[in-house]
Amino acid sequence: MASDSLHKRYEAAGQGHLLKFWPKLDETQRSALSAQLEALDIERVNRIYQKAVSAEKAASDPNESDPIEPLPEDSVDFAFGTSGGEKEWRATGLQAIARGEVGVLLMAGGQGTRLGSSAPKGCYDIGLPSHKSLFQYQAERIVRLQNVAEQEAGKPAGSVVIPWYIMTSGPTRKETQAFFAKNKYFGLESANVIFFEQGTLPCVTMEGKVLLDTPSHVAVAPDGNGGLYAATRAPLSSSDKKHTVLSDLGKRKVLYVHGFGVDNCLVKVADPIFLGYCISKQADCAAKVVSKASATESVGVVARRGDKFSVVEYSEISTAQAEKRNARGDLAFGAANIVNHFYTTTYLNSVESFEDELAFHIARKKIPHVDLETGATVKPTKPNGMKFEMFVFDVFPFTKSFAVLEVARNEEFSPLKNAPGTGSDDPGTSRRDLLAQHKRFLEKAGAKVAEGVEIEISPRLSYSGEGLEAVKGKTFTKSGFVEEIEELDALV
């Protein structure tokens, strides 16, 4: 019987208690628990617990941990007028896009709980005149960029494709896919929008014993945004075990991937400047950063841990380190991480070879569970167990050729994290920052925008300010939203 082999396997792993209620379960419950336990790599769970605990202990010992150092100044380049490389990088990036060598990875597993919404965060409307969601903005940037690449490479309309791989979580997948289907994929071909799911890991006690949340179900939690890498190797459907994100990238001959989180309304999806920069640097992995707003900003920074690139949390940096300045007068630890990354597909395929060396991070939480003696549900009032998370930047130390590109915060980073009305990283600040950018687009094209006037420009009309030459010399006195260049005449 399957239960006999499961009993032996789980007893050998020290997790036999997970079958404690087996005799009392009905056939449906036994089938569900058996399927979950068969699929679970319990030996890996034990290894994750041991490694996470030992890594946490080592990190707290100054004699064990590597010293934290600022980024070497020659390892950072800039993309806001000081380096002079943007034009060349953009051309290189657009050429790669035109050749079909670029894909996009979106981490979109979160719900808008803090925003007062149970929907996936990407469905959220930040209050723009168009009422477009974050998903729609990103989709339409891809549509526009495909068109720009076609035009600049002299290719026929519809011939350039940027495949979009969207990582959901279990709770958000169905609703995310339904949202895209309802909106006809926002102008993209459905075959080029690929959904996949973030993995989970069991919750454990402080001693490493896996918890049950019902007598017939193991308590699990998402494995963090760093679960992205394992998720790219998981089958996209149960009917074809060999079809994964990585195999799909290979089939499409995608060489370069841009990865980012869903909550940044200013993200330049498949940014040709960033792509071209990384290609020219021959980087296998890279990070886009912005300058910290202040020495005390609570944000992780890209830095060096020993001789390896890493993201260092603000809590790991002393006040003296946080306030230290470099020769340019900038904060030495000032390269704020914005979860905006570049990978070669070769590098993404290599992650599996060193994944066991990565230590998961421990989050101690109040985890509801079943009392093994009584079968009753226990809702703890203080942390009683651990959830394990990997962060997307945990792979940085394993890169052979790493690059860092600093970009302007007001042009590329406005995260949506807090409830409406918070005044920081909330829907209001996202709306403000996006509309301020669109005003700069018009002014750079030679127009004037009257005080208090708000004009939203569709991403399908302009990806980053291009294509607006017709507004030169005009003064806009009315607020509004435009999808086509001709519609701007009504706002003069």
Short mmCIF file of C-alpha atoms in Angstrom, two decimals:
data_model
loop_
_atom_site.label_atom_id
_atom_site.label_comp_id
_atom_site.label_asym_id
_atom_site.label_seq_id
_atom_site.Cartn_x
_atom_site.Cartn_y
_atom_site.Cartn_z
CA MET A 1 0.00 0.00 0.00
CA ALA A 2 1.04 3.56 -0.68
CA SER A 3 0.57 4.35 3.01
CA ASP A 4 3.17 1.71 4.00
CA SER A 5 5.87 3.20 1.79
CA LEU A 6 4.90 6.71 2.92
CA HIS A 7 5.08 5.64 6.56
CA LYS A 8 8.57 4.21 6.08
CA ARG A 9 9.83 7.22 4.14
CA TYR A 10 8.44 9.78 6.58
CA GLU A 11 9.49 7.81 9.66
CA ALA A 12 13.04 7.64 8.26
CA ALA A 13 12.96 11.43 7.74
CA GLY A 14 11.79 12.01 11.32
CA GLN A 15 8.41 13.31 10.09
CA GLY A 16 6.22 10.25 10.70
CA HIS A 17 3.80 12.34 12.79
CA LEU A 18 2.28 13.65 9.56
CA LEU A 19 0.44 10.32 9.25
CA LYS A 20 -0.74 10.34 12.89
CA PHE A 21 -4.42 10.74 11.90
CA TRP A 22 -4.32 8.28 8.97
CA PRO A 23 -6.51 5.61 10.67
CA LYS A 24 -9.25 8.20 11.30
CA LEU A 25 -9.30 9.71 7.78
CA ASP A 26 -11.91 8.83 5.16
CA GLU A 27 -10.86 7.76 1.67
CA THR A 28 -11.06 11.27 0.20
CA GLN A 29 -8.88 12.69 2.98
CA ARG A 30 -6.39 9.82 2.70
CA SER A 31 -6.13 10.36 -1.05
CA ALA A 32 -5.49 14.11 -0.60
CA LEU A 33 -2.87 13.65 2.12
CA SER A 34 -1.18 10.80 0.25
CA ALA A 35 -0.93 12.92 -2.91
CA GLN A 36 0.54 15.86 -0.98
CA LEU A 37 3.10 13.71 0.84
CA GLU A 38 4.07 11.79 -2.32
CA ALA A 39 4.77 15.07 -4.12
CA LEU A 40 6.72 16.56 -1.22
CA ASP A 41 10.49 16.13 -1.14
CA ILE A 42 10.63 15.70 2.63
CA GLU A 43 14.38 15.04 2.67
CA ARG A 44 14.90 18.43 0.94
CA VAL A 45 12.67 20.10 3.54
CA ASN A 46 14.90 18.69 6.28
CA ARG A 47 18.01 19.97 4.47
CA ILE A 48 16.44 23.42 4.04
CA TYR A 49 15.67 23.60 7.78
CA GLN A 50 19.20 22.56 8.82
CA LYS A 51 20.91 24.90 6.36
CA ALA A 52 18.65 27.85 7.16
CA VAL A 53 19.24 27.50 10.91
CA SER A 54 23.02 27.13 10.54
CA ALA A 55 23.22 30.04 8.04
CA GLU A 56 21.23 32.29 10.36
CA LYS A 57 23.55 31.40 13.25
CA ALA A 58 26.66 32.08 11.12
CA ALA A 59 25.26 35.43 9.94
CA SER A 60 24.85 36.58 13.55
CA ASP A 61 28.47 35.73 14.37
CA PRO A 62 30.82 38.52 13.23
CA ASN A 63 33.70 36.04 13.20
CA GLU A 64 31.84 33.77 10.77
CA SER A 65 30.31 36.29 8.36
CA ASP A 66 32.11 38.04 5.51
CA PRO A 67 32.75 41.78 5.85
CA ILE A 68 30.26 44.10 4.12
CA GLU A 69 31.85 46.52 1.67
CA PRO A 70 30.44 49.17 -0.70
CA LEU A 71 30.30 48.44 -4.41
CA PRO A 72 33.59 49.19 -6.16
CA GLU A 73 33.06 52.48 -7.98
CA ASP A 74 34.07 50.98 -11.32
CA SER A 75 31.35 48.32 -11.03
CA VAL A 76 28.46 50.82 -11.36
CA ASP A 77 27.38 52.67 -14.49
CA PHE A 78 24.77 55.39 -14.79
CA ALA A 79 21.86 55.88 -17.18
CA PHE A 80 20.88 59.49 -16.69
CA GLY A 81 23.08 61.59 -18.90
CA THR A 82 26.45 61.23 -17.20
CA SER A 83 27.83 58.15 -18.93
CA GLY A 84 26.90 58.96 -22.52
CA GLY A 85 26.27 55.29 -23.26
CA GLU A 86 22.48 55.29 -23.30
CA LYS A 87 22.06 55.80 -27.07
CA GLU A 88 24.38 52.91 -27.90
CA TRP A 89 22.89 50.67 -25.20
CA ARG A 90 19.37 51.40 -26.45
CA ALA A 91 20.33 50.48 -30.02
CA THR A 92 21.92 47.22 -28.85
CA GLY A 93 18.88 46.36 -26.74
CA LEU A 94 16.39 47.12 -29.52
CA GLN A 95 18.39 44.97 -31.95
CA ALA A 96 18.19 42.05 -29.51
CA ILE A 97 14.43 42.61 -29.13
CA ALA A 98 13.99 42.78 -32.92
CA ARG A 99 15.83 39.45 -33.27
CA GLY A 100 13.43 37.81 -30.81
CA GLU A 101 16.15 37.29 -28.20
CA VAL A 102 14.40 39.00 -25.23
CA GLY A 103 11.80 37.71 -22.77
CA VAL A 104 10.20 39.19 -19.66
CA LEU A 105 9.73 37.53 -16.24
CA LEU A 106 7.17 39.16 -13.95
CA MET A 107 6.83 38.32 -10.26
CA ALA A 108 3.11 38.85 -9.66
CA GLY A 109 2.16 36.47 -6.87
CA GLY A 110 1.07 39.07 -4.31
CA GLN A 111 -2.45 40.14 -3.42
CA GLY A 112 -3.45 43.76 -2.79
CA THR A 113 -4.28 43.07 0.85
CA ARG A 114 -2.53 46.17 2.18
CA LEU A 115 -4.34 48.21 -0.46
CA GLY A 116 -7.72 47.00 0.78
CA SER A 117 -8.14 44.61 -2.17
CA SER A 118 -8.28 40.82 -2.27
CA ALA A 119 -7.49 40.82 -5.99
CA PRO A 120 -3.99 40.19 -7.37
CA LYS A 121 -1.91 43.34 -6.98
CA GLY A 122 -1.40 43.63 -10.74
CA CYS A 123 -5.17 44.16 -11.18
CA TYR A 124 -5.04 47.29 -9.02
CA ASP A 125 -6.15 50.68 -10.37
CA ILE A 126 -3.96 53.43 -8.87
CA GLY A 127 -6.49 56.11 -9.82
CA LEU A 128 -5.21 57.28 -13.20
CA PRO A 129 -7.62 59.11 -15.56
CA SER A 130 -7.62 55.96 -17.74
CA HIS A 131 -8.20 53.65 -14.75
CA LYS A 132 -5.71 51.21 -16.27
CA SER A 133 -4.33 48.52 -13.97
CA LEU A 134 -0.66 47.81 -13.33
CA PHE A 135 -0.97 44.72 -15.55
CA GLN A 136 -2.41 46.79 -18.40
CA TYR A 137 0.36 49.38 -18.18
CA GLN A 138 3.04 46.70 -18.39
CA ALA A 139 1.30 44.85 -21.22
CA GLU A 140 0.92 48.04 -23.27
CA ARG A 141 4.57 48.93 -22.76
CA ILE A 142 5.43 45.56 -24.30
CA VAL A 143 3.05 46.24 -27.22
CA ARG A 144 4.68 49.63 -27.84
CA LEU A 145 8.23 48.31 -27.52
CA GLN A 146 7.52 45.55 -30.03
CA ASN A 147 6.31 48.23 -32.46
CA VAL A 148 9.36 50.46 -31.86
CA ALA A 149 11.73 47.53 -32.43
CA GLU A 150 9.92 46.65 -35.66
CA GLN A 151 10.09 50.22 -36.93
CA GLU A 152 13.75 50.77 -36.07
CA ALA A 153 14.83 47.39 -37.47
CA GLY A 154 12.69 47.73 -40.61
CA LYS A 155 10.66 44.61 -39.79
CA PRO A 156 7.02 43.98 -40.74
CA ALA A 157 4.25 44.79 -38.24
CA GLY A 158 3.54 41.93 -35.86
CA SER A 159 6.83 40.15 -36.50
CA VAL A 160 8.58 41.05 -33.23
CA VAL A 161 7.54 39.18 -30.09
CA ILE A 162 8.59 39.74 -26.47
CA PRO A 163 7.22 36.69 -24.60
CA TRP A 164 5.89 37.51 -21.14
CA TYR A 165 6.20 34.94 -18.33
CA ILE A 166 4.00 35.82 -15.35
CA MET A 167 4.62 34.10 -12.01
CA THR A 168 1.48 33.98 -9.90
CA SER A 169 0.89 32.29 -6.56
CA GLY A 170 -1.66 29.57 -5.84
CA PRO A 171 -4.25 32.06 -4.52
CA THR A 172 -3.79 34.53 -7.42
CA ARG A 173 -3.32 32.34 -10.48
CA LYS A 174 -6.95 31.72 -11.44
CA GLU A 175 -7.99 35.35 -10.99
CA THR A 176 -4.91 36.67 -12.82
CA GLN A 177 -5.54 34.45 -15.84
CA ALA A 178 -9.24 35.36 -15.87
CA PHE A 179 -8.34 39.08 -15.73
CA PHE A 180 -6.07 38.76 -18.77
CA ALA A 181 -8.62 36.70 -20.71
CA LYS A 182 -11.42 39.16 -19.93
CA ASN A 183 -9.26 42.03 -21.21
CA LYS A 184 -8.11 40.16 -24.34
CA TYR A 185 -4.52 40.16 -23.04
CA PHE A 186 -4.37 43.96 -23.45
CA GLY A 187 -3.43 43.69 -27.11
CA LEU A 188 -0.85 40.91 -26.76
CA GLU A 189 -1.19 37.46 -28.33
CA SER A 190 -2.37 35.00 -25.68
CA ALA A 191 0.21 32.44 -26.88
CA ASN A 192 2.97 34.84 -25.84
CA VAL A 193 1.67 35.37 -22.28
CA ILE A 194 2.68 32.35 -20.19
CA PHE A 195 1.43 31.93 -16.63
CA PHE A 196 3.25 29.79 -14.09
CA GLU A 197 3.06 29.34 -10.36
CA GLN A 198 5.32 30.13 -7.44
CA GLY A 199 6.18 27.13 -5.29
CA THR A 200 5.41 26.48 -1.63
CA LEU A 201 7.27 24.90 1.27
CA PRO A 202 5.93 23.28 4.43
CA CYS A 203 5.78 25.28 7.65
CA VAL A 204 7.74 23.71 10.52
CA THR A 205 8.05 24.00 14.27
CA MET A 206 11.11 25.67 15.78
CA GLU A 207 12.57 22.14 16.00
CA GLY A 208 12.00 21.41 12.32
CA LYS A 209 8.89 19.23 12.57
CA VAL A 210 6.46 19.82 9.70
CA LEU A 211 3.08 21.18 10.80
CA LEU A 212 -0.38 19.98 9.75
CA ASP A 213 -3.08 22.63 9.33
CA THR A 214 -5.79 19.94 9.21
CA PRO A 215 -5.47 16.22 10.01
CA SER A 216 -5.21 15.58 6.26
CA HIS A 217 -3.18 18.55 5.01
CA VAL A 218 0.36 19.86 5.54
CA ALA A 219 0.60 23.59 6.34
CA VAL A 220 2.45 25.33 3.51
CA ALA A 221 3.52 28.88 2.64
CA PRO A 222 4.93 30.54 -0.52
CA ASP A 223 8.70 30.06 -0.90
CA GLY A 224 9.47 33.77 -1.51
CA ASN A 225 10.21 35.64 -4.73
CA GLY A 226 13.43 33.62 -4.97
CA GLY A 227 11.20 30.63 -5.64
CA LEU A 228 11.13 32.07 -9.14
CA TYR A 229 14.12 29.95 -10.15
CA ALA A 230 12.68 26.59 -9.12
CA ALA A 231 9.32 27.62 -10.60
CA THR A 232 10.91 28.13 -14.04
CA ARG A 233 11.79 24.42 -13.98
CA ALA A 234 8.33 23.20 -12.96
CA PRO A 235 5.93 21.80 -15.60
CA LEU A 236 3.57 24.43 -16.98
CA SER A 237 0.79 21.86 -17.11
CA SER A 238 0.18 18.37 -15.78
CA SER A 239 -0.32 17.09 -19.33
CA ASP A 240 3.22 17.91 -20.50
CA LYS A 241 5.86 17.46 -17.80
CA LYS A 242 8.68 18.60 -20.11
CA HIS A 243 7.16 22.00 -20.95
CA THR A 244 8.59 24.54 -18.49
CA VAL A 245 9.40 28.23 -18.58
CA LEU A 246 13.05 27.34 -19.24
CA SER A 247 12.18 24.94 -22.05
CA ASP A 248 9.84 27.56 -23.55
CA LEU A 249 12.61 30.18 -23.47
CA GLY A 250 14.89 27.68 -25.21
CA LYS A 251 12.32 26.82 -27.86
CA ARG A 252 11.84 30.51 -28.64
CA LYS A 253 15.64 31.04 -28.71
CA VAL A 254 15.42 33.77 -26.05
CA LEU A 255 18.91 34.72 -24.86
CA TYR A 256 18.17 37.56 -22.41
CA VAL A 257 15.51 37.99 -19.75
CA HIS A 258 14.32 41.06 -17.85
CA GLY A 259 12.81 40.23 -14.45
CA PHE A 260 10.95 42.56 -12.06
CA GLY A 261 8.12 42.87 -9.53
CA VAL A 262 4.56 43.85 -10.37
CA ASP A 263 4.20 46.77 -7.96
CA ASN A 264 6.31 49.43 -9.72
CA CYS A 265 4.14 51.61 -11.99
CA LEU A 266 7.23 53.20 -13.60
CA VAL A 267 9.00 49.97 -14.57
CA LYS A 268 10.47 50.08 -18.07
CA VAL A 269 9.48 46.60 -19.20
CA ALA A 270 12.21 44.94 -21.30
CA ASP A 271 14.10 48.24 -21.07
CA PRO A 272 16.33 48.34 -24.17
CA ILE A 273 18.86 50.59 -22.42
CA PHE A 274 19.28 48.14 -19.53
CA LEU A 275 19.34 45.16 -21.88
CA GLY A 276 21.90 46.79 -24.18
CA TYR A 277 24.05 47.79 -21.20
CA CYS A 278 24.09 44.24 -19.85
CA ILE A 279 24.76 42.72 -23.28
CA SER A 280 27.66 45.12 -23.86
CA LYS A 281 29.06 44.24 -20.42
CA GLN A 282 28.66 40.52 -21.18
CA ALA A 283 26.92 40.17 -17.81
CA ASP A 284 25.25 36.90 -16.91
CA CYS A 285 23.20 38.65 -14.23
CA ALA A 286 22.70 42.33 -13.39
CA ALA A 287 20.73 44.67 -11.16
CA LYS A 288 19.16 48.03 -11.84
CA VAL A 289 19.36 50.32 -8.79
CA VAL A 290 18.40 53.85 -7.72
CA SER A 291 20.22 56.12 -5.32
CA LYS A 292 18.97 55.90 -1.73
CA ALA A 293 16.78 58.87 -0.84
CA SER A 294 18.68 59.29 2.43
CA ALA A 295 21.16 57.47 4.63
CA THR A 296 18.30 56.26 6.84
CA GLU A 297 15.97 54.97 4.09
CA SER A 298 14.83 51.46 5.03
CA VAL A 299 15.88 49.66 1.87
CA GLY A 300 18.31 46.90 0.97
CA VAL A 301 21.35 47.92 -1.07
CA VAL A 302 23.47 46.15 -3.66
CA ALA A 303 26.93 45.85 -2.11
CA ARG A 304 29.77 43.35 -1.61
CA ARG A 305 29.82 40.64 1.03
CA GLY A 306 33.43 39.55 1.05
CA ASP A 307 34.39 39.33 -2.61
CA LYS A 308 30.88 38.61 -3.88
CA PHE A 309 28.01 40.82 -5.00
CA SER A 310 25.01 40.68 -2.71
CA VAL A 311 21.99 42.58 -1.44
CA VAL A 312 22.57 43.76 2.12
CA GLU A 313 19.55 44.60 4.25
CA TYR A 314 19.48 48.02 5.92
CA SER A 315 19.41 46.32 9.33
CA GLU A 316 22.83 44.77 8.60
CA ILE A 317 24.52 48.16 8.05
CA SER A 318 25.74 50.29 10.94
CA THR A 319 24.86 53.98 11.18
CA ALA A 320 28.47 54.86 10.32
CA GLN A 321 28.35 52.68 7.20
CA ALA A 322 24.97 54.09 6.18
CA GLU A 323 26.29 57.66 6.40
CA LYS A 324 29.66 57.00 4.74
CA ARG A 325 30.31 58.92 1.48
CA ASN A 326 32.48 57.96 -1.50
CA ALA A 327 34.84 60.13 -3.54
CA ARG A 328 31.92 61.50 -5.59
CA GLY A 329 30.14 62.57 -2.42
CA ASP A 330 27.42 59.93 -2.85
CA LEU A 331 26.41 57.47 -0.15
CA ALA A 332 28.90 54.59 -0.25
CA PHE A 333 26.06 52.15 0.52
CA GLY A 334 23.60 53.97 -1.69
CA ALA A 335 22.68 51.53 -4.47
CA ALA A 336 19.07 50.82 -3.47
CA ASN A 337 17.73 47.46 -4.64
CA ILE A 338 14.49 47.82 -6.66
CA VAL A 339 13.96 44.14 -7.69
CA ASN A 340 14.78 44.85 -11.33
CA HIS A 341 17.14 42.29 -12.85
CA PHE A 342 18.74 41.00 -16.02
CA TYR A 343 19.67 37.38 -16.71
CA THR A 344 21.00 35.41 -19.60
CA THR A 345 18.94 32.27 -20.15
CA THR A 346 22.20 30.33 -19.80
CA TYR A 347 22.50 31.70 -16.27
CA LEU A 348 18.87 30.91 -15.42
CA ASN A 349 19.50 27.34 -16.53
CA SER A 350 22.60 27.16 -14.32
CA VAL A 351 20.81 28.08 -11.08
CA GLU A 352 19.81 24.47 -10.46
CA SER A 353 23.49 23.50 -10.23
CA PHE A 354 24.10 25.69 -7.16
CA GLU A 355 20.61 25.98 -5.67
CA ASP A 356 21.41 23.60 -2.80
CA GLU A 357 24.14 26.02 -1.70
CA LEU A 358 21.57 28.79 -1.18
CA ALA A 359 20.25 29.17 2.35
CA PHE A 360 16.57 29.94 2.78
CA HIS A 361 15.69 32.81 5.10
CA ILE A 362 13.63 32.07 8.20
CA ALA A 363 10.45 33.96 9.04
CA ARG A 364 9.15 33.10 12.51
CA LYS A 365 5.36 33.33 12.44
CA LYS A 366 2.17 32.46 14.28
CA ILE A 367 1.12 29.39 12.30
CA PRO A 368 -2.28 27.76 12.92
CA HIS A 369 -1.92 23.99 13.21
CA VAL A 370 -3.48 20.78 14.45
CA ASP A 371 -2.71 19.50 17.93
CA LEU A 372 -1.28 16.02 17.37
CA GLU A 373 -2.85 14.66 20.57
CA THR A 374 -6.39 16.02 20.29
CA GLY A 375 -6.80 16.85 16.58
CA ALA A 376 -8.06 20.30 17.54
CA THR A 377 -7.00 23.42 15.63
CA VAL A 378 -4.59 25.65 17.55
CA LYS A 379 -4.35 29.37 16.76
CA PRO A 380 -1.16 30.53 18.49
CA THR A 381 -0.81 33.99 20.05
CA LYS A 382 2.96 34.15 19.57
CA PRO A 383 5.33 32.79 16.90
CA ASN A 384 5.38 29.02 17.09
CA GLY A 385 6.99 28.03 13.81
CA MET A 386 9.00 28.88 10.74
CA LYS A 387 8.26 29.69 7.14
CA PHE A 388 11.12 29.54 4.64
CA GLU A 389 11.73 32.08 1.93
CA MET A 390 14.36 32.55 -0.72
CA PHE A 391 14.90 36.03 -2.13
CA VAL A 392 15.31 36.65 -5.84
CA PHE A 393 18.69 38.30 -5.25
CA ASP A 394 20.13 35.31 -3.36
CA VAL A 395 21.70 34.15 -6.63
CA PHE A 396 23.84 37.29 -7.03
CA PRO A 397 26.93 35.88 -5.22
CA PHE A 398 27.06 33.01 -7.72
CA THR A 399 27.35 35.17 -10.84
CA LYS A 400 30.61 35.14 -12.78
CA SER A 401 30.01 38.49 -14.48
CA PHE A 402 27.74 40.87 -12.55
CA ALA A 403 26.81 44.43 -13.53
CA VAL A 404 24.98 47.32 -11.82
CA LEU A 405 23.17 50.13 -13.62
CA GLU A 406 21.94 53.12 -11.63
CA VAL A 407 18.88 54.89 -13.02
CA ALA A 408 16.88 57.97 -12.02
CA ARG A 409 14.35 57.17 -9.30
CA ASN A 410 11.73 59.63 -10.58
CA GLU A 411 11.83 57.97 -14.00
CA GLU A 412 11.88 54.31 -13.01
CA PHE A 413 10.84 53.57 -9.44
CA SER A 414 7.58 54.23 -7.62
CA PRO A 415 6.55 51.13 -5.67
CA LEU A 416 3.00 50.40 -4.56
CA LYS A 417 3.16 48.91 -1.07
CA ASN A 418 0.97 50.85 1.36
CA ALA A 419 -2.69 51.59 1.91
CA PRO A 420 -4.35 54.57 0.20
CA GLY A 421 -3.71 57.81 2.06
CA THR A 422 -0.43 56.65 3.65
CA GLY A 423 1.50 59.32 1.74
CA SER A 424 4.41 57.06 0.91
CA ASP A 425 4.58 54.24 -1.65
CA ASP A 426 0.79 54.26 -1.92
CA PRO A 427 -1.69 54.57 -4.83
CA GLY A 428 -1.58 58.37 -4.59
CA THR A 429 2.21 58.58 -4.89
CA SER A 430 2.19 56.06 -7.76
CA ARG A 431 -0.40 58.16 -9.61
CA ARG A 432 1.50 61.38 -8.91
CA ASP A 433 4.82 59.97 -10.10
CA LEU A 434 3.44 58.51 -13.33
CA LEU A 435 1.59 61.69 -14.30
CA ALA A 436 4.67 63.80 -13.43
CA GLN A 437 6.68 61.61 -15.80
CA HIS A 438 4.16 62.15 -18.60
CA LYS A 439 4.42 65.90 -18.05
CA ARG A 440 8.20 65.62 -18.47
CA PHE A 441 7.66 63.63 -21.69
CA LEU A 442 5.63 66.51 -23.14
CA GLU A 443 8.03 69.20 -21.96
CA LYS A 444 11.03 67.35 -23.34
CA ALA A 445 9.22 67.16 -26.70
CA GLY A 446 8.95 70.97 -26.66
CA ALA A 447 5.48 71.55 -25.22
CA LYS A 448 4.34 73.54 -22.19
CA VAL A 449 1.92 72.18 -19.61
CA ALA A 450 -0.04 74.71 -17.58
CA GLU A 451 0.06 74.63 -13.78
CA GLY A 452 -2.24 71.99 -12.32
CA VAL A 453 -2.88 70.28 -15.67
CA GLU A 454 -2.56 66.46 -15.62
CA ILE A 455 -2.19 64.58 -18.90
CA GLU A 456 -1.91 60.80 -19.04
CA ILE A 457 -0.23 59.40 -22.16
CA SER A 458 -1.01 55.81 -23.10
CA PRO A 459 2.00 53.47 -23.09
CA ARG A 460 0.79 52.39 -26.54
CA LEU A 461 1.51 55.92 -27.77
CA SER A 462 4.91 56.38 -26.08
CA TYR A 463 7.13 53.94 -24.19
CA SER A 464 9.56 56.50 -22.74
CA GLY A 465 8.78 59.85 -24.34
CA GLU A 466 9.47 58.98 -27.99
CA GLY A 467 6.96 59.73 -30.76
CA LEU A 468 5.69 63.01 -29.34
CA GLU A 469 7.45 65.42 -31.72
CA ALA A 470 4.10 66.81 -32.93
CA VAL A 471 3.51 68.61 -29.60
CA LYS A 472 6.46 70.99 -30.04
CA GLY A 473 5.44 74.60 -29.40
CA LYS A 474 1.99 73.73 -27.99
CA THR A 475 0.69 74.75 -24.57
CA PHE A 476 -1.66 72.32 -22.84
CA THR A 477 -4.29 73.91 -20.63
CA LYS A 478 -6.69 70.97 -20.08
CA SER A 479 -6.26 67.71 -18.23
CA GLY A 480 -7.06 64.39 -19.87
CA PHE A 481 -6.03 61.00 -21.12
CA VAL A 482 -4.85 60.25 -24.65
CA GLU A 483 -4.39 57.03 -26.61
CA GLU A 484 -3.51 58.70 -29.94
CA ILE A 485 -1.28 61.69 -30.73
CA GLU A 486 -4.19 63.56 -32.41
CA GLU A 487 -6.18 63.50 -29.16
CA LEU A 488 -3.66 65.88 -27.58
CA ASP A 489 -5.01 68.73 -29.75
CA ALA A 490 -8.21 68.72 -27.67
CA LEU A 491 -6.17 69.53 -24.53
CA VAL A 492 -4.49 72.68 -25.90
#
